[in-house]
């Protein structure tokens, strides 16, 4: 790349800061620059361009008034002087847009938000490549580089014993959920049309509502099949243009930011996901209807759901997954209900990148029978390992009132089972104003210390990726959108400052919408988060000494709880007896699927 | 014969797009294959300066359009791409596969326009129409004929507009003395020939140097390519004497600084002192069109107002020395007849 001679001319009464920024970048790139003072007449600027024999003229214009006339005159005089065949001409400034630059006859226009690198690329005659999202335009691997080593040998032994025992216990058992997953895999592998017998077998493990769907075509829940034109629209959405997203992170490469979707309608999901991706989200989390988690069996085909949560079918999932950007991570959650193993099968078949499993939360906070979910969950984790799907282990039981230490003990057990089975878990502590904290006051002063303590504690125990969620700032949102955006952004900044691997954020209306979420509210928190990342850069937040103290207390408590679980014999019994959260903590062993576990 | 006609304006909002629409319709009715491009950006819904709705550019089926790839609409089918760049992307040649609408983002320079016109001609367009942008004229040197739209958006006062139109027209009547197109200031006389390193007469100091060289060679002819600033031209004139030819490159280069009255006056003063004036190249000024409407800023937004169209038309007609028309009030006949004459003559 040869040195270029560049004339920088503020065609403005005073403003020249943008041009000076561009000059610095050009100087650093080794080009020769001449910066003129503001407010010179057009003829004078052209005269200087001739005298200095420049090959690029960059004009700056900030003021919005009388822009076109002066700039057009400059372009015309340059042309008439014969310079336009060898001098490239660019204009930048607050009042400039590409269309205006084209109308005025400039080779390029640089509006607000231009980076100096763009101007350098123009001067050097290169196409400007904005930094690619993800890892060079591909998906990052959030679990890369983690060993899953448990640092304390005692805790390591305890976790491994519980994990091995639970896997052995579960492997002697089966459930309708495990059977359906097996049959679904066979159905997916079977030739189209040849699955009649398999389907019959599948239906013997299903809820009557699902049987009615397959036998009589009656859609379950408040759903309806998509119409032909809706399906065509879905297919064309998959081929839609690549986005050039806004940049969310500033200097750091972590955390990846996930947003949640589940409007009920796959088309709407795609639209919402585009918004999220356009405003810089790195990942999407699929939400399914809550009734479906309590209903044995999954439907097939394209379906829309009238209420929140998008139906888990291979078709729905594939359409939404295919419409994402190549760098976007996509998580399909399997964590809590009666269809968990089958969900992992569908997620893998639809090309998902991640799933989510936590038998402890699912059985203590989400209404599924502990024994049933343990058997299903172990199958889930084995499938996730087989399909190479990393998974997060969420600790939403904290929202019921379970203290962090118990929730973390449960999370670590599930993570240990996952590792035992060869899967790659991510730990998902909540960054939230949890009921336990509200009662016991750990956040009376600030939100930093206790959230930081959680991350410190987990890191002290296991070398595993950490993904605060889900979403961060739970219970700190109000009906006020600005307040909700600010609190999300501050929690995101804390997560970034703690150098965690990922976060999930909510829209500003998620907590109070009482129904559909507005796309604009997604933009609120994404923009606010970007602003917080920009504000802190690679600087950090400073929790007080309490954070380390609490972390130490958490580690100790977790160790004690794990010992107690081990002493109880099986994880199933420990769950029923409330060792990882009991009625006093607002946790109740669930009933869905009770009595459906059978011995192999 | 194939040719290119530019539709330029003395300012924004003088009615270029309206004239272009009229010509498109007439050419379609006459069965003349048309190519369309712009030296700027046009055809969008709302003006990006005033925010006012703009006349759309309707294109009949079969029209060839040269516009930036990013501005292509579905009714335009791309036939070839070019290396000509605009601020919104590369120019492509496309054909309207059904009647539709064009957003034009075309070559901003004379060089780019020359190439695009040649390509449109090669594709079979007999008449290429080139849309202007703001008061920019210089790239139109690539065209064969020019229609200039003027009106109240340039000046409210009809008399002033008329004088300006008259001044513009005189530049197009300068005699043509085809030359070698040398791109530098040059003097020649019995004492020889001297070339200065300047491509135009933009600086009084350059005028001084030129005058000194002219005196040194006893100049008979001074070659003045590119645009001239009024100040530098005045300075040069004051130092010259004797029978002398001043050769400018192109009327549009003289108009580039956007001060037609001043330039015409300076030239008239030189002519008055006995100097002979001419241009190396030129193009036919076919007509002026006038537009009595103009936008004003009122309460933060722009609105259209209209002056007295009849008075304006009469005033410009009297001064211009070429056909003048208000295509909205009078229809296309006057302007179209000039285009046809040029088509026939070529
Ligand atoms: C700093 C400033 C001044 C300084 C200028 C000092 C200087 N040397 O530039 C001073 C105090 C002198 C000043 C004066 C005036 N200012 Co002032 N000023 C600003 C201010 C605060 C920041 C502008 C700035 O530098 N931004 C930072 C730069 C980096 O941003 P930027 O210009 O957009 O540049 C970016 C891109 O546009 C692009 N870019 C810009 N130029 C170029 C060029 C190239 C080649 C490229 C590739 C890219 C590029 O890249 C940059 C990086 O992304 C703005 C308000 C604001 N918050 O923006 C008002 C502002 C621009 N000023 C304004 C006004 C009106 C004036 C005055 C006319 C006020 C008055 N009536 O007296 C006077 C000028 C008086 C006069 N003689 O005409 C208005 C303009 C309103 C409008 N719509 O046009 C603004 C917006 C303030 C306001 N809201 O009223 N101003």
PDB file of C-alpha atoms and ligand atoms in Angstrom, chain A residues 6-10 12-23 26 38-39 57-65 67 90-97 108-116 118-120 122-123, ligand 1:
ATOM      1  CA  UNK A   6      -4.732  13.535   1.397  1.00  0.00           C
ATOM      2  CA  UNK A   7      -6.173  17.028   1.690  1.00  0.00           C
ATOM      3  CA  UNK A   8      -8.564  17.468   4.615  1.00  0.00           C
ATOM      4  CA  UNK A   9     -10.828  20.467   4.256  1.00  0.00           C
ATOM      5  CA  UNK A  10     -13.455  21.574   6.778  1.00  0.00           C
ATOM      6  CA  UNK A  12     -17.742  24.529   7.639  1.00  0.00           C
ATOM      7  CA  UNK A  13     -17.470  27.770   9.594  1.00  0.00           C
ATOM      8  CA  UNK A  14     -15.787  26.123  12.585  1.00  0.00           C
ATOM      9  CA  UNK A  15     -16.341  22.428  13.105  1.00  0.00           C
ATOM     10  CA  UNK A  16     -13.385  20.208  12.322  1.00  0.00           C
ATOM     11  CA  UNK A  17     -13.127  17.602  15.083  1.00  0.00           C
ATOM     12  CA  UNK A  18     -14.250  14.724  12.845  1.00  0.00           C
ATOM     13  CA  UNK A  19     -11.632  15.646  10.273  1.00  0.00           C
ATOM     14  CA  UNK A  20      -8.927  15.801  12.916  1.00  0.00           C
ATOM     15  CA  UNK A  21      -9.842  12.292  14.056  1.00  0.00           C
ATOM     16  CA  UNK A  22      -9.594  11.094  10.476  1.00  0.00           C
ATOM     17  CA  UNK A  23      -6.276  12.883  10.072  1.00  0.00           C
ATOM     18  CA  UNK A  26      -4.404   8.553   8.271  1.00  0.00           C
ATOM     19  CA  UNK A  38     -12.121  25.862   8.371  1.00  0.00           C
ATOM     20  CA  UNK A  39     -14.110  28.305   6.301  1.00  0.00           C
ATOM     21  CA  UNK A  57      -9.790  15.224  -0.847  1.00  0.00           C
ATOM     22  CA  UNK A  58     -11.825  14.716   2.320  1.00  0.00           C
ATOM     23  CA  UNK A  59     -14.300  17.407   3.186  1.00  0.00           C
ATOM     24  CA  UNK A  60     -15.957  17.835   6.557  1.00  0.00           C
ATOM     25  CA  UNK A  61     -19.314  19.461   7.085  1.00  0.00           C
ATOM     26  CA  UNK A  62     -21.047  19.519  10.445  1.00  0.00           C
ATOM     27  CA  UNK A  63     -23.591  22.295  10.198  1.00  0.00           C
ATOM     28  CA  UNK A  64     -26.892  21.196   8.735  1.00  0.00           C
ATOM     29  CA  UNK A  65     -27.731  24.456   6.965  1.00  0.00           C
ATOM     30  CA  UNK A  67     -24.885  22.134   3.113  1.00  0.00           C
ATOM     31  CA  UNK A  90     -15.218  12.087   0.215  1.00  0.00           C
ATOM     32  CA  UNK A  91     -17.414  14.066   2.562  1.00  0.00           C
ATOM     33  CA  UNK A  92     -18.195  13.413   6.214  1.00  0.00           C
ATOM     34  CA  UNK A  93     -20.037  14.960   9.094  1.00  0.00           C
ATOM     35  CA  UNK A  94     -23.168  15.065  11.140  1.00  0.00           C
ATOM     36  CA  UNK A  95     -25.290  16.270   8.231  1.00  0.00           C
ATOM     37  CA  UNK A  96     -24.015  13.707   5.725  1.00  0.00           C
ATOM     38  CA  UNK A  97     -25.825  10.571   4.526  1.00  0.00           C
ATOM     39  CA  UNK A 108     -18.390   8.506  -0.612  1.00  0.00           C
ATOM     40  CA  UNK A 109     -20.322   9.981   2.301  1.00  0.00           C
ATOM     41  CA  UNK A 110     -19.486   9.379   5.961  1.00  0.00           C
ATOM     42  CA  UNK A 111     -22.249  10.117   8.434  1.00  0.00           C
ATOM     43  CA  UNK A 112     -22.414  10.117  12.213  1.00  0.00           C
ATOM     44  CA  UNK A 113     -20.765   7.124  13.826  1.00  0.00           C
ATOM     45  CA  UNK A 114     -18.138   6.723  11.129  1.00  0.00           C
ATOM     46  CA  UNK A 115     -14.996   5.053  12.399  1.00  0.00           C
ATOM     47  CA  UNK A 116     -11.673   6.532  11.286  1.00  0.00           C
ATOM     48  CA  UNK A 118     -13.609   3.486   7.353  1.00  0.00           C
ATOM     49  CA  UNK A 119     -12.060   6.705   6.130  1.00  0.00           C
ATOM     50  CA  UNK A 120      -8.617   5.086   5.938  1.00  0.00           C
ATOM     51  CA  UNK A 122     -11.617   4.740   1.501  1.00  0.00           C
ATOM     52  CA  UNK A 123      -8.355   6.622   1.090  1.00  0.00           C
TER      53      UNK A 123
HETATM   54  C1  LIG C   1     -17.593  21.071  19.283  1.00  0.00           C
HETATM   55  C2  LIG C   1     -18.744  21.900  18.731  1.00  0.00           C
HETATM   56  C3  LIG C   1     -18.495  23.211  18.381  1.00  0.00           C
HETATM   57  C4  LIG C   1     -17.130  23.848  18.504  1.00  0.00           C
HETATM   58  C5  LIG C   1     -16.335  23.461  17.238  1.00  0.00           C
HETATM   59  C6  LIG C   1     -14.863  23.296  17.494  1.00  0.00           C
HETATM   60  C7  LIG C   1     -14.211  22.594  16.365  1.00  0.00           C
HETATM   61  N1  LIG C   1     -12.982  22.918  16.132  1.00  0.00           N
HETATM   62  O1  LIG C   1     -14.800  21.775  15.680  1.00  0.00           O
HETATM   63  C8  LIG C   1     -17.530  25.360  18.568  1.00  0.00           C
HETATM   64  C9  LIG C   1     -17.745  25.720  20.014  1.00  0.00           C
HETATM   65  C10 LIG C   1     -16.520  26.312  17.960  1.00  0.00           C
HETATM   66  C11 LIG C   1     -18.870  25.346  17.873  1.00  0.00           C
HETATM   67  C12 LIG C   1     -19.459  26.451  17.321  1.00  0.00           C
HETATM   68  C13 LIG C   1     -20.719  26.469  16.719  1.00  0.00           C
HETATM   69  N2  LIG C   1     -21.578  25.434  16.629  1.00  0.00           N
HETATM   70 CO1  LIG C   1     -21.155  23.671  17.255  1.00  0.00          CO
HETATM   71  N3  LIG C   1     -21.044  21.999  18.084  1.00  0.00           N
HETATM   72  C14 LIG C   1     -20.053  21.352  18.607  1.00  0.00           C
HETATM   73  C15 LIG C   1     -20.551  20.007  19.173  1.00  0.00           C
HETATM   74  C16 LIG C   1     -20.649  20.151  20.675  1.00  0.00           C
HETATM   75  C17 LIG C   1     -19.723  18.767  18.858  1.00  0.00           C
HETATM   76  C18 LIG C   1     -19.378  18.578  17.388  1.00  0.00           C
HETATM   77  C19 LIG C   1     -18.273  17.558  17.299  1.00  0.00           C
HETATM   78  O2  LIG C   1     -17.123  17.900  17.155  1.00  0.00           O
HETATM   79  N4  LIG C   1     -18.601  16.258  17.446  1.00  0.00           N
HETATM   80  C20 LIG C   1     -17.626  15.190  17.512  1.00  0.00           C
HETATM   81  C21 LIG C   1     -17.314  14.701  16.104  1.00  0.00           C
HETATM   82  C22 LIG C   1     -16.240  13.649  16.142  1.00  0.00           C
HETATM   83  O3  LIG C   1     -18.504  14.176  15.592  1.00  0.00           O
HETATM   84  P1  LIG C   1     -18.926  14.423  14.056  1.00  0.00           P
HETATM   85  O4  LIG C   1     -18.565  15.764  13.655  1.00  0.00           O
HETATM   86  O5  LIG C   1     -20.306  13.965  13.824  1.00  0.00           O
HETATM   87  O6  LIG C   1     -17.912  13.421  13.320  1.00  0.00           O
HETATM   88  C23 LIG C   1     -18.128  12.048  13.154  1.00  0.00           C
HETATM   89  C24 LIG C   1     -18.829  11.729  11.856  1.00  0.00           C
HETATM   90  O7  LIG C   1     -19.779  12.658  11.485  1.00  0.00           O
HETATM   91  C25 LIG C   1     -17.702  11.562  10.886  1.00  0.00           C
HETATM   92  N5  LIG C   1     -17.100  12.707  10.270  1.00  0.00           N
HETATM   93  C26 LIG C   1     -17.185  14.025  10.551  1.00  0.00           C
HETATM   94  N6  LIG C   1     -16.492  14.725   9.692  1.00  0.00           N
HETATM   95  C27 LIG C   1     -15.912  13.872   8.847  1.00  0.00           C
HETATM   96  C28 LIG C   1     -15.091  14.072   7.761  1.00  0.00           C
HETATM   97  C29 LIG C   1     -14.634  12.974   7.042  1.00  0.00           C
HETATM   98  C30 LIG C   1     -13.777  13.184   5.866  1.00  0.00           C
HETATM   99  C31 LIG C   1     -15.000  11.667   7.420  1.00  0.00           C
HETATM  100  C32 LIG C   1     -14.500  10.524   6.683  1.00  0.00           C
HETATM  101  C33 LIG C   1     -15.829  11.479   8.498  1.00  0.00           C
HETATM  102  C34 LIG C   1     -16.276  12.578   9.207  1.00  0.00           C
HETATM  103  O8  LIG C   1     -16.730  10.916  11.661  1.00  0.00           O
HETATM  104  C35 LIG C   1     -16.784  11.401  13.012  1.00  0.00           C
HETATM  105  C36 LIG C   1     -16.595  10.214  13.899  1.00  0.00           C
HETATM  106  O9  LIG C   1     -17.661   9.325  13.811  1.00  0.00           O
HETATM  107  C37 LIG C   1     -21.957  19.866  18.483  1.00  0.00           C
HETATM  108  C38 LIG C   1     -23.059  19.254  19.362  1.00  0.00           C
HETATM  109  C39 LIG C   1     -22.992  17.771  19.414  1.00  0.00           C
HETATM  110  N7  LIG C   1     -23.260  17.220  20.515  1.00  0.00           N
HETATM  111  O10 LIG C   1     -22.711  17.105  18.443  1.00  0.00           O
HETATM  112  C40 LIG C   1     -22.312  21.326  18.179  1.00  0.00           C
HETATM  113  C41 LIG C   1     -23.097  21.620  16.920  1.00  0.00           C
HETATM  114  C42 LIG C   1     -22.536  20.812  15.783  1.00  0.00           C
HETATM  115  N8  LIG C   1     -22.846  23.029  16.708  1.00  0.00           N
HETATM  116  C43 LIG C   1     -23.878  23.659  16.227  1.00  0.00           C
HETATM  117  C44 LIG C   1     -23.912  25.039  15.950  1.00  0.00           C
HETATM  118  C45 LIG C   1     -25.233  25.588  15.441  1.00  0.00           C
HETATM  119  C46 LIG C   1     -22.788  25.852  16.137  1.00  0.00           C
HETATM  120  C47 LIG C   1     -22.751  27.348  15.893  1.00  0.00           C
HETATM  121  C48 LIG C   1     -23.213  27.713  14.502  1.00  0.00           C
HETATM  122  C49 LIG C   1     -23.589  28.017  17.003  1.00  0.00           C
HETATM  123  C50 LIG C   1     -23.825  29.497  16.838  1.00  0.00           C
HETATM  124  N9  LIG C   1     -25.026  29.822  16.370  1.00  0.00           N
HETATM  125  O11 LIG C   1     -22.967  30.247  17.148  1.00  0.00           O
HETATM  126  C51 LIG C   1     -21.266  27.717  16.137  1.00  0.00           C
HETATM  127  C52 LIG C   1     -20.503  28.058  14.875  1.00  0.00           C
HETATM  128  C53 LIG C   1     -20.398  29.518  14.743  1.00  0.00           C
HETATM  129  C54 LIG C   1     -20.100  29.913  13.326  1.00  0.00           C
HETATM  130  N10 LIG C   1     -19.049  30.688  13.155  1.00  0.00           N
HETATM  131  O12 LIG C   1     -20.777  29.515  12.439  1.00  0.00           O
HETATM  132  C55 LIG C   1     -25.066  22.767  16.067  1.00  0.00           C
HETATM  133  C56 LIG C   1     -25.364  22.373  14.620  1.00  0.00           C
HETATM  134  C57 LIG C   1     -26.845  22.293  14.361  1.00  0.00           C
HETATM  135  C58 LIG C   1     -27.134  21.793  12.974  1.00  0.00           C
HETATM  136  N11 LIG C   1     -28.127  20.948  12.852  1.00  0.00           N
HETATM  137  O13 LIG C   1     -26.507  22.126  12.047  1.00  0.00           O
HETATM  138  C59 LIG C   1     -24.659  21.565  16.993  1.00  0.00           C
HETATM  139  C60 LIG C   1     -25.249  20.210  16.582  1.00  0.00           C
HETATM  140  C61 LIG C   1     -25.125  21.945  18.407  1.00  0.00           C
HETATM  141  C62 LIG C   1     -26.605  22.168  18.484  1.00  0.00           C
HETATM  142  N12 LIG C   1     -27.420  21.183  18.741  1.00  0.00           N
HETATM  143  O14 LIG C   1     -27.052  23.261  18.327  1.00  0.00           O
HETATM  144  N13 LIG C   1     -19.433  24.100  17.902  1.00  0.00           N
END
